Short mmCIF file of C-alpha atoms in Angstrom, two decimals:
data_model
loop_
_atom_site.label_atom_id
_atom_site.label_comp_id
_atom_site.label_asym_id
_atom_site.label_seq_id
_atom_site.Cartn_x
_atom_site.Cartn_y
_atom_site.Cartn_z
CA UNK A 1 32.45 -6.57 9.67
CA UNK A 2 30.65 -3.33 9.29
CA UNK A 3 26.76 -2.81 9.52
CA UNK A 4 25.83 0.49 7.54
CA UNK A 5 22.66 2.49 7.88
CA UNK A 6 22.47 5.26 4.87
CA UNK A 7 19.67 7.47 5.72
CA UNK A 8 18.27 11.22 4.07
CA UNK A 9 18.92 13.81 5.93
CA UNK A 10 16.63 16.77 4.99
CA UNK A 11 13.13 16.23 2.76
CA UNK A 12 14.30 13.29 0.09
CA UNK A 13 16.01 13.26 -3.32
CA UNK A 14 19.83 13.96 -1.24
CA UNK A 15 21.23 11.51 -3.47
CA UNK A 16 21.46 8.07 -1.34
CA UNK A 17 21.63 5.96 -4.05
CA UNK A 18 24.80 6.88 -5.36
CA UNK A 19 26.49 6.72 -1.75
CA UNK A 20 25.00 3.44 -1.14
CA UNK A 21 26.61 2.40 -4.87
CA UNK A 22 29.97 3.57 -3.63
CA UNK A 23 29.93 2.40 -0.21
CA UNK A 24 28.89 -0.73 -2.39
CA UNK A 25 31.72 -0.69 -4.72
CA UNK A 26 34.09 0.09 -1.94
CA UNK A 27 33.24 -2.21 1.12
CA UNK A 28 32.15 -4.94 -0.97
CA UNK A 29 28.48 -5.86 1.42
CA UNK A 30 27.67 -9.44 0.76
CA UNK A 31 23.69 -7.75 1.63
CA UNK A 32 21.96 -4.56 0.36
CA UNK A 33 18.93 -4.43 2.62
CA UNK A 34 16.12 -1.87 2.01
CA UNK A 35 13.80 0.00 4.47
CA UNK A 36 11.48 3.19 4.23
CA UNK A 37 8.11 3.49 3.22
CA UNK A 38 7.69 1.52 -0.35
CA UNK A 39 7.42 2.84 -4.03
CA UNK A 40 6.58 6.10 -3.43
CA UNK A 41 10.18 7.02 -3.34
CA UNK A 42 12.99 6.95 -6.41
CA UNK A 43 16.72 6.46 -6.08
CA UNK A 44 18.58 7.48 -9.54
CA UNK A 45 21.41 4.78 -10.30
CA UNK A 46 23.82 5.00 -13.05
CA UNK A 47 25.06 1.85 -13.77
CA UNK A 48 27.82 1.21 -17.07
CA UNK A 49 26.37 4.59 -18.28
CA UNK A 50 22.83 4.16 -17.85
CA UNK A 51 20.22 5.93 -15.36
CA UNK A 52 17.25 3.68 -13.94
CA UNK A 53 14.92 5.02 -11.56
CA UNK A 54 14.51 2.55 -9.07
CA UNK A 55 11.25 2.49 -6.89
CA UNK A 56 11.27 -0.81 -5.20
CA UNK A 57 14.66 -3.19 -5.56
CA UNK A 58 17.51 -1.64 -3.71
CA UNK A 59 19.50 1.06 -5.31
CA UNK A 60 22.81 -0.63 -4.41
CA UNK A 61 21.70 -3.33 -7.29
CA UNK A 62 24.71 -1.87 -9.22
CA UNK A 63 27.03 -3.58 -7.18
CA UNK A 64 26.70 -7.86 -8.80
CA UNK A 65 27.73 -9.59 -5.88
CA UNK A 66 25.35 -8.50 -3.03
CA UNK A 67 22.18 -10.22 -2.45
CA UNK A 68 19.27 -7.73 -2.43
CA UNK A 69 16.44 -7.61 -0.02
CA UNK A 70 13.63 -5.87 1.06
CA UNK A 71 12.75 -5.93 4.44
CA UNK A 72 9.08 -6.57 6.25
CA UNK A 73 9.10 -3.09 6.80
CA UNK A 74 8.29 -1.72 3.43
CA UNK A 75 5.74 -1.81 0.85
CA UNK A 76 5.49 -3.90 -2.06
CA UNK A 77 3.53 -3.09 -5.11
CA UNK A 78 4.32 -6.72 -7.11
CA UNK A 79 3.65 -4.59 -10.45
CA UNK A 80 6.23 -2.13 -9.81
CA UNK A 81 8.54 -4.82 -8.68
CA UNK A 82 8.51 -6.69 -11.11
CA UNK A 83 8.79 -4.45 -13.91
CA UNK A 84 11.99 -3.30 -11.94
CA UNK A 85 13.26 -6.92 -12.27
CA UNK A 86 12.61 -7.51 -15.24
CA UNK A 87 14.44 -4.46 -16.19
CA UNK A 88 17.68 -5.29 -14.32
CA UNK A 89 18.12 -8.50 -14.24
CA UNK A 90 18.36 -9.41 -10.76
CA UNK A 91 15.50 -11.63 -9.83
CA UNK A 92 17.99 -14.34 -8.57
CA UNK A 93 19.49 -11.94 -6.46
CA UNK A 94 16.33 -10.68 -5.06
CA UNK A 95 14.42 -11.43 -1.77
CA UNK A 96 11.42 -10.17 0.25
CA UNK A 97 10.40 -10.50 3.39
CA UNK A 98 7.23 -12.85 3.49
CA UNK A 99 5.68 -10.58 5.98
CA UNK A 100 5.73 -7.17 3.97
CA UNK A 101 2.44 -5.35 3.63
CA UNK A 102 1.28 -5.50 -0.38
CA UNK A 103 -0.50 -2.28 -1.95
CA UNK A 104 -3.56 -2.67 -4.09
CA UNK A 105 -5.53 -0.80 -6.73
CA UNK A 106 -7.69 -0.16 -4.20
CA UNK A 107 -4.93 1.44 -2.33
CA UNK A 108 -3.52 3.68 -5.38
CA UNK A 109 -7.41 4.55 -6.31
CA UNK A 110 -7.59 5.91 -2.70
CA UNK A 111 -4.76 7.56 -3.08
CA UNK A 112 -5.49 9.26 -6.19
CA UNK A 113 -8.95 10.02 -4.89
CA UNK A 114 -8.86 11.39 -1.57
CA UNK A 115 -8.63 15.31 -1.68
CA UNK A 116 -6.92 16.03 1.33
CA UNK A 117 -4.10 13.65 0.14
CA UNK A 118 -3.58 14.30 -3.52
CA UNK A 119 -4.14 18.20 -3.08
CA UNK A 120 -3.04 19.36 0.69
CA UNK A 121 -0.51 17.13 1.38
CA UNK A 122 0.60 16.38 -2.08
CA UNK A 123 1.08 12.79 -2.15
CA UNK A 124 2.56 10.77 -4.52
CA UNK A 125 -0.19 8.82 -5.31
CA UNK A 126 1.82 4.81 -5.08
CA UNK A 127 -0.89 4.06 -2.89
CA UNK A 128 1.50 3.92 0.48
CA UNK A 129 -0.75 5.81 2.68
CA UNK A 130 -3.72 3.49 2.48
CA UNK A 131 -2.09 1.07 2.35
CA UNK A 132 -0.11 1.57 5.56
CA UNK A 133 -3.48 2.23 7.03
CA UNK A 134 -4.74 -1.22 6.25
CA UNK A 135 -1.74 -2.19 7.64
CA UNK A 136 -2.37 -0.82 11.07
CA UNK A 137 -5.91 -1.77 11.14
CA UNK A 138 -4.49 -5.71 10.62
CA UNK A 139 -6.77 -5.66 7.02
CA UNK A 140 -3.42 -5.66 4.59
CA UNK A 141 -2.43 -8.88 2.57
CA UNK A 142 1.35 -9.94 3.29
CA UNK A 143 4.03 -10.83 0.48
CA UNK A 144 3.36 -14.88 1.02
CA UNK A 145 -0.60 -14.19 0.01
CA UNK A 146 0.76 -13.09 -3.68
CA UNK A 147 1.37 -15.85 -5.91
CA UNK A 148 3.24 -13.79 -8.14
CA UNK A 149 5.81 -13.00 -4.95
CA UNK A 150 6.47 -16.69 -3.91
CA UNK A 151 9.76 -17.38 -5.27
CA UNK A 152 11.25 -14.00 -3.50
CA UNK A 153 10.06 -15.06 -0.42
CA UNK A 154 12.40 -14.82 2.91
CA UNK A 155 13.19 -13.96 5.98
CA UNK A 156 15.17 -10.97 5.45
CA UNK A 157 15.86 -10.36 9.41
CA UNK A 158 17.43 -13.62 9.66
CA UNK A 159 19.56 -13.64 6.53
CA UNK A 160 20.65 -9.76 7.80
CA UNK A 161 21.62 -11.17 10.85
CA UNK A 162 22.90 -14.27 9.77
CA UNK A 163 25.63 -12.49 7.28
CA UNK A 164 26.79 -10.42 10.37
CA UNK A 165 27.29 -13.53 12.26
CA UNK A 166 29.65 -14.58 9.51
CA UNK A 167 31.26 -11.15 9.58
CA UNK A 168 30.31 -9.80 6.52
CA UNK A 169 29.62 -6.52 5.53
CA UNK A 170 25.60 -5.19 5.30
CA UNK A 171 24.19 -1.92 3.98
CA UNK A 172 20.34 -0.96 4.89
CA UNK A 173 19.38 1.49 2.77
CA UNK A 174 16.82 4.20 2.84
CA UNK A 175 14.15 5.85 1.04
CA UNK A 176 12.77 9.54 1.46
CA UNK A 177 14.37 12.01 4.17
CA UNK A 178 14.08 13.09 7.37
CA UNK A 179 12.22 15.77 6.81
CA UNK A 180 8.94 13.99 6.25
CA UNK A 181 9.01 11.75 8.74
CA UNK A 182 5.83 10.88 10.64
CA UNK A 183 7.15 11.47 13.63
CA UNK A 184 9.90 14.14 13.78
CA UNK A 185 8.99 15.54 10.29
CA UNK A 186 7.03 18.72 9.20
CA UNK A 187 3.41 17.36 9.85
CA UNK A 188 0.78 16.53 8.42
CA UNK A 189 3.23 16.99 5.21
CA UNK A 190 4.85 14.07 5.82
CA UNK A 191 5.07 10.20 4.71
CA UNK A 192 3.12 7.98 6.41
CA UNK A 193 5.44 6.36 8.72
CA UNK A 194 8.79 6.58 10.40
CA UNK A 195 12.07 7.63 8.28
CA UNK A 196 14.89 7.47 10.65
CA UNK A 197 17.97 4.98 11.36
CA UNK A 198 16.11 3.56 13.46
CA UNK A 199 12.86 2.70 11.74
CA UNK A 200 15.10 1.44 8.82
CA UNK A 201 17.09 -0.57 11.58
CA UNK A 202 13.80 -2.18 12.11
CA UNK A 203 12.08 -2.08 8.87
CA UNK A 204 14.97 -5.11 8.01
CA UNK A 205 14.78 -6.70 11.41
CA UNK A 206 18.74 -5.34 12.86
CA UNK A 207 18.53 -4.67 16.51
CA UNK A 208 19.84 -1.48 17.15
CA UNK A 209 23.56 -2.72 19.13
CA UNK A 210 24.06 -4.59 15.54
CA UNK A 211 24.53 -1.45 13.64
CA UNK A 212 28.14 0.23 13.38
CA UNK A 213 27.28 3.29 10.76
CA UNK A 214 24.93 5.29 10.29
CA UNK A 215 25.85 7.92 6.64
CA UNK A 216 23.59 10.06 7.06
CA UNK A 217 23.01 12.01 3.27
CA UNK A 218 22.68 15.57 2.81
CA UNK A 219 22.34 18.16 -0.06
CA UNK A 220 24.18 21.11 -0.12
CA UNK A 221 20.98 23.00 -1.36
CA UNK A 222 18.25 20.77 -0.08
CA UNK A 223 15.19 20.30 -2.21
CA UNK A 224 11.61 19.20 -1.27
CA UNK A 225 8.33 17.61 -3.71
CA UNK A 226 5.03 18.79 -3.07
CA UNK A 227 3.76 20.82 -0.34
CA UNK A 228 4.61 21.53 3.09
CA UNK A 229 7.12 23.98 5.18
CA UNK A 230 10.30 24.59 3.73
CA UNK A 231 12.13 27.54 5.96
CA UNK A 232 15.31 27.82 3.73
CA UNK A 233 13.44 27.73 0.29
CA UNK A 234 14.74 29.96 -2.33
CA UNK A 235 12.64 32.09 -4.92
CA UNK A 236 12.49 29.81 -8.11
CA UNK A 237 13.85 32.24 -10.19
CA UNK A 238 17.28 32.55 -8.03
CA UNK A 239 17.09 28.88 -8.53
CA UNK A 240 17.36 28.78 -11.98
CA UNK A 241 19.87 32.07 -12.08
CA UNK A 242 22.28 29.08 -10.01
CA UNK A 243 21.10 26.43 -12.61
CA UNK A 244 19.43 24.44 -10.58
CA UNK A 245 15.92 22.41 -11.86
CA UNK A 246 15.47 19.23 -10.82
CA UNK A 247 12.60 16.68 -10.90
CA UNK A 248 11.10 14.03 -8.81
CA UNK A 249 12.03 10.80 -9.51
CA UNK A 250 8.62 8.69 -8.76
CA UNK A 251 6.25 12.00 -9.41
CA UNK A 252 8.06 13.98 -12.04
CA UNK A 253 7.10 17.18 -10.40
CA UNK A 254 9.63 20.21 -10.13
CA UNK A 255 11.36 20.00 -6.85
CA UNK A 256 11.65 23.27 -4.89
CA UNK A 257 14.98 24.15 -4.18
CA UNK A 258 16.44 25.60 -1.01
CA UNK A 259 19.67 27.09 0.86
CA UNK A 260 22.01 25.03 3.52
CA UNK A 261 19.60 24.43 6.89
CA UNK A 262 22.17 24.53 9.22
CA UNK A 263 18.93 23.76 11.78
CA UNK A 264 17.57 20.73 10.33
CA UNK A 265 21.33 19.07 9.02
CA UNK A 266 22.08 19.65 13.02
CA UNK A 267 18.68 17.96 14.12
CA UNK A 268 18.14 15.53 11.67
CA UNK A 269 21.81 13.98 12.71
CA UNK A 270 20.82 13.92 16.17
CA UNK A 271 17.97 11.65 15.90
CA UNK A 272 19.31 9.39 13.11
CA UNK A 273 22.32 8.92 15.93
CA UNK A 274 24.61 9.80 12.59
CA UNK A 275 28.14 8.54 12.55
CA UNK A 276 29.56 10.05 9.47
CA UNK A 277 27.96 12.36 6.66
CA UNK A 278 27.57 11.93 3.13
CA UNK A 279 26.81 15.59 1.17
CA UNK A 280 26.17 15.70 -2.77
CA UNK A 281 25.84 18.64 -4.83
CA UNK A 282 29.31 20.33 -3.89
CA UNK A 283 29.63 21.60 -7.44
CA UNK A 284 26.43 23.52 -6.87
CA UNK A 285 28.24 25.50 -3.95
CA UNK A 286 31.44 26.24 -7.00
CA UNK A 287 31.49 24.85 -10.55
CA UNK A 288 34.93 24.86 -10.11
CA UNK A 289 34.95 21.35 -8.22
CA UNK A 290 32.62 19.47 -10.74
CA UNK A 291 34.15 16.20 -10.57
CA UNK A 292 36.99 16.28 -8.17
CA UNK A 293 38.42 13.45 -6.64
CA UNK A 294 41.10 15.07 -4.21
CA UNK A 295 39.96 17.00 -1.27
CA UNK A 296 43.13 19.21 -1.47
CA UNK A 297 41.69 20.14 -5.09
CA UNK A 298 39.04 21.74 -3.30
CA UNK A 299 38.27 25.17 -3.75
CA UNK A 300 38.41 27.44 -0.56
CA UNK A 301 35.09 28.31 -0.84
CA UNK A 302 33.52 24.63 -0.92
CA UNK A 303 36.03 24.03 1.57
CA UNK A 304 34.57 27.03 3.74
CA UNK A 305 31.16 25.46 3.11
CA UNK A 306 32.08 22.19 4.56
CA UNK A 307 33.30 23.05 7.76
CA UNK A 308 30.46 24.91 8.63
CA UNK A 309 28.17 22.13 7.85
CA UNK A 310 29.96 20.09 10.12
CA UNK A 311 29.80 22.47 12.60
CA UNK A 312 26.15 22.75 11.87
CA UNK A 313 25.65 19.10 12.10
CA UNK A 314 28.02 17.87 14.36
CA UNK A 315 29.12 15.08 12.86
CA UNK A 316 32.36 14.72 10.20
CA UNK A 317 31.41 14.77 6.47
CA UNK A 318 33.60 11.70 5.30
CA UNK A 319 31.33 10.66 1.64
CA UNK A 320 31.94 14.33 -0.77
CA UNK A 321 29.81 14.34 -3.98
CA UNK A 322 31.58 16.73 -6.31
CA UNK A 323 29.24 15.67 -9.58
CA UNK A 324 26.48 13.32 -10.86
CA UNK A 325 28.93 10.74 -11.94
CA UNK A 326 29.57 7.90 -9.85
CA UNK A 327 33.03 8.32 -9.89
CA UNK A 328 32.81 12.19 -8.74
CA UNK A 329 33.47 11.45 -5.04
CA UNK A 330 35.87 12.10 -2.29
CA UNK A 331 35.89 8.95 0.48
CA UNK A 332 37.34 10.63 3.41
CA UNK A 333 36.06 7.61 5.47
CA UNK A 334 39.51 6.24 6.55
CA UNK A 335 40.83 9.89 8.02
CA UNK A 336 36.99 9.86 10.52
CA UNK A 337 38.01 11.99 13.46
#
C-alpha cells in the first residue's frame, strides 16, 4: 500500500498531470483524490492521442479503473464540472465531497470586477478568490445545497481512508505550485489559499502519518502566469531563441519563462516534506533526449543538469520527463537512494 502526494514545485503548469497519469498507469491506485484551490487551475492530459484540459475532475482520469474524487477542500464550479463529465465520460466514477465550498456568478463577476484582482494580481478570473472568502466568513453554499451535485455526493475522507485500510494504493493530486501559495508563496501574487503537501493532505481528509510519498514536480525552466516576482525569469526573446512559448491552460495567457531556481526547487522541497522528485521538460535542457526512455541514453549534459538539481533540492529525482508524450519518461522510482 502506498499513499502518494504529487505536488508543484515552483509557480504551476510543471506538468503534474502527466506524472500523476504514469504513477497511475504504473501503481495501479484504486483512488485519484484531488486537492488545491478549484478551477482556476488546468492539468493537460493526453489520453489515446487526445489533449483535454482538465479544470475540475482529476487529471489521473486517464487511468479507467480508479475512482475519482474531489476532496472538501476544493472548489466546485457545477458548470465547469459538468461540462468536464460530460466530456469524458466518467460521471460513474466521479465523487465529491458533500462539504466542498460551490462558486457562484456572483463569485466569477467579483472576480472579473475587482481591479486589484484582475489587474495587480492577475487572477484568473474562476471566481476562487471570492469565493474562498465566503468561505471563511461561513456565507458559502456546500456541494449537498446543489441539486445538480447530488448524485456525486460523498465522503471523500472516509472512502480515502477506507481504501488504505484495505491496502490499496491512493494518489492526491494537486493543482497550481508552490510558488503561489498563500502562505509560503510570493505574496500578495499568490492563490488564495494553501498549496503544499500538506494542505492537499488535508484538502482530501489524509492525516499526515497516512501519507508515504510525496513527488514533488518540477520544470527544468520554470514558468509563471500573470504577475508577480519571478527572480530567474528570462528575457522573452531568449525564450523564444530556445523555442520555448507556452500558454496557460485555464487563462490562455503566455506564460513567462524562466532558468533552473536552484533556491526555490531547494525550499519548495523542504516544506512539501518531498520524498522523491518528478522534473519535465528535460528535452528543453538538450533536444537530443526528446523522448528517451533509458537514463543511460542520457546526454552528459542533461545528466550534468540533474545532479545539480538534486543537489539543489535535496531530494533524488526518480519521475524524468524527456517529452510531451506520455510515454517519454524515465521511472527511476525502484533504484530511490
Amino acid at each position: 500500500m502506498v499513499s502518494t502526494i504529487v505536488v508543484g514545485g515552483f509557480f504551476g503548469d510543471e506538468g503534474k498531470g502527466k506524472i500523476v497519469a504514469h504513477i497511475a498507469y504504473t501503481d495501479h491506485p484504486s483512488i485519484i483524490a484531488r486537492g488545491g484551490v478549484g478551477p482556476n487551475a488546468g492539468h493537460t492530459v493526453l489520453k489515446d492521442g487526445v489533449k483535454y484540459g482538465v479544470r475540475m475532475v482529476p487529471s489521473g482520469f486517464v487511468y479507467d479503473k480508479a475512482r475519482l474524487l474531489i476532496g472538501a477542500g476544493v472548489l466546485v464550479d457545477p458548470t465547469v464540472l459538468e461540462r468536464e463529465v460530460q466530456l469524458l465520460g466518467c460521471a460513474d466514477r466521479l465523487g465529491v465531497d458533500y462539504r466542498c465550498s460551490i462558486i457562484e456568478e456572483k463569485h466569477i463577476l467579483e472576480d472579473k470586477t475587482t481591479e486589484r484582482l484582475a489587474k495587480k494580481i492577475g487572477t484568473t478570473g474562476t471566481g476562487c478568490g471570492p469565493a474562498n472568502k465566503d468561505r471563511v466568513m461561513r456565507s458559502a453554499r456546500q456541494a449537498k445545497d446543489v441539486e445538480s451535485l447530488k448524485k456525486y455526493l460523498t465522503d471523500v475522507s472516509q472512502e480515502c481512508n477506507d481504501a488504505i485500510d484495505r491496502g490499496e494504493n491512493i494518489i492526491i493530486e494537486g493543482s497550481q505550485g508552490f510558488g503561489i501559495s498563500l502562505y509560503y508563496g510570493t505574496y500578495p501574487y499568490v492563490t488564495s489559499k494553501d498549496t503544499s503537501a500538506s494542505s492537499l493532505a488535508a484538502d482530501v481528509g489524509v492525516g499526515p502519518t497516512r501519507i508515504d510519498e510525496v513527488v514533488v514536480v518540477f520544470k527544468a525552466f520554470p514558468t509563471r502566469v500573470g504577475e508577480g516576482p519571478f527572480e530567474t525569469e528570462m528575457p522573452p526573446e531568449e525564450a523564444k531563441k530556445r523555442g520555448i512559448a507556452e500558454f496557460g491552460t485555464v487563462t490562455g495567457r503566455a506564460r513567462r519563462i524562466g532558468y533552473w531556481d536552484p533556491r526555490l526547487a531547494r525550499y519548495s522541497a523542504m516544506v512539501n516534506g518531498a520524498t522523491q522528485a518528478a522534473i519535465t521538460g528535460l528535452d528543453r535542457v538538450d533536444p537530443a533526449v526528446k523522448g528517451v526512455t533509458d537514463y543511460d541514453r542520457l546526454t552528459d549534459r542533461v545528466k550534468e543538469f540533474l545532479r545539480q538539481a538534486e543537489k539543489d533540492a535535496r531530494v533524488p529525482f526518480t519521475l524524468l520527463s524527456t517529452g510531451p508524450d506520455q510515454k517519454d519518461i524515465i521511472d527511476l522510482r525502484n533504484h530511490k537512494k
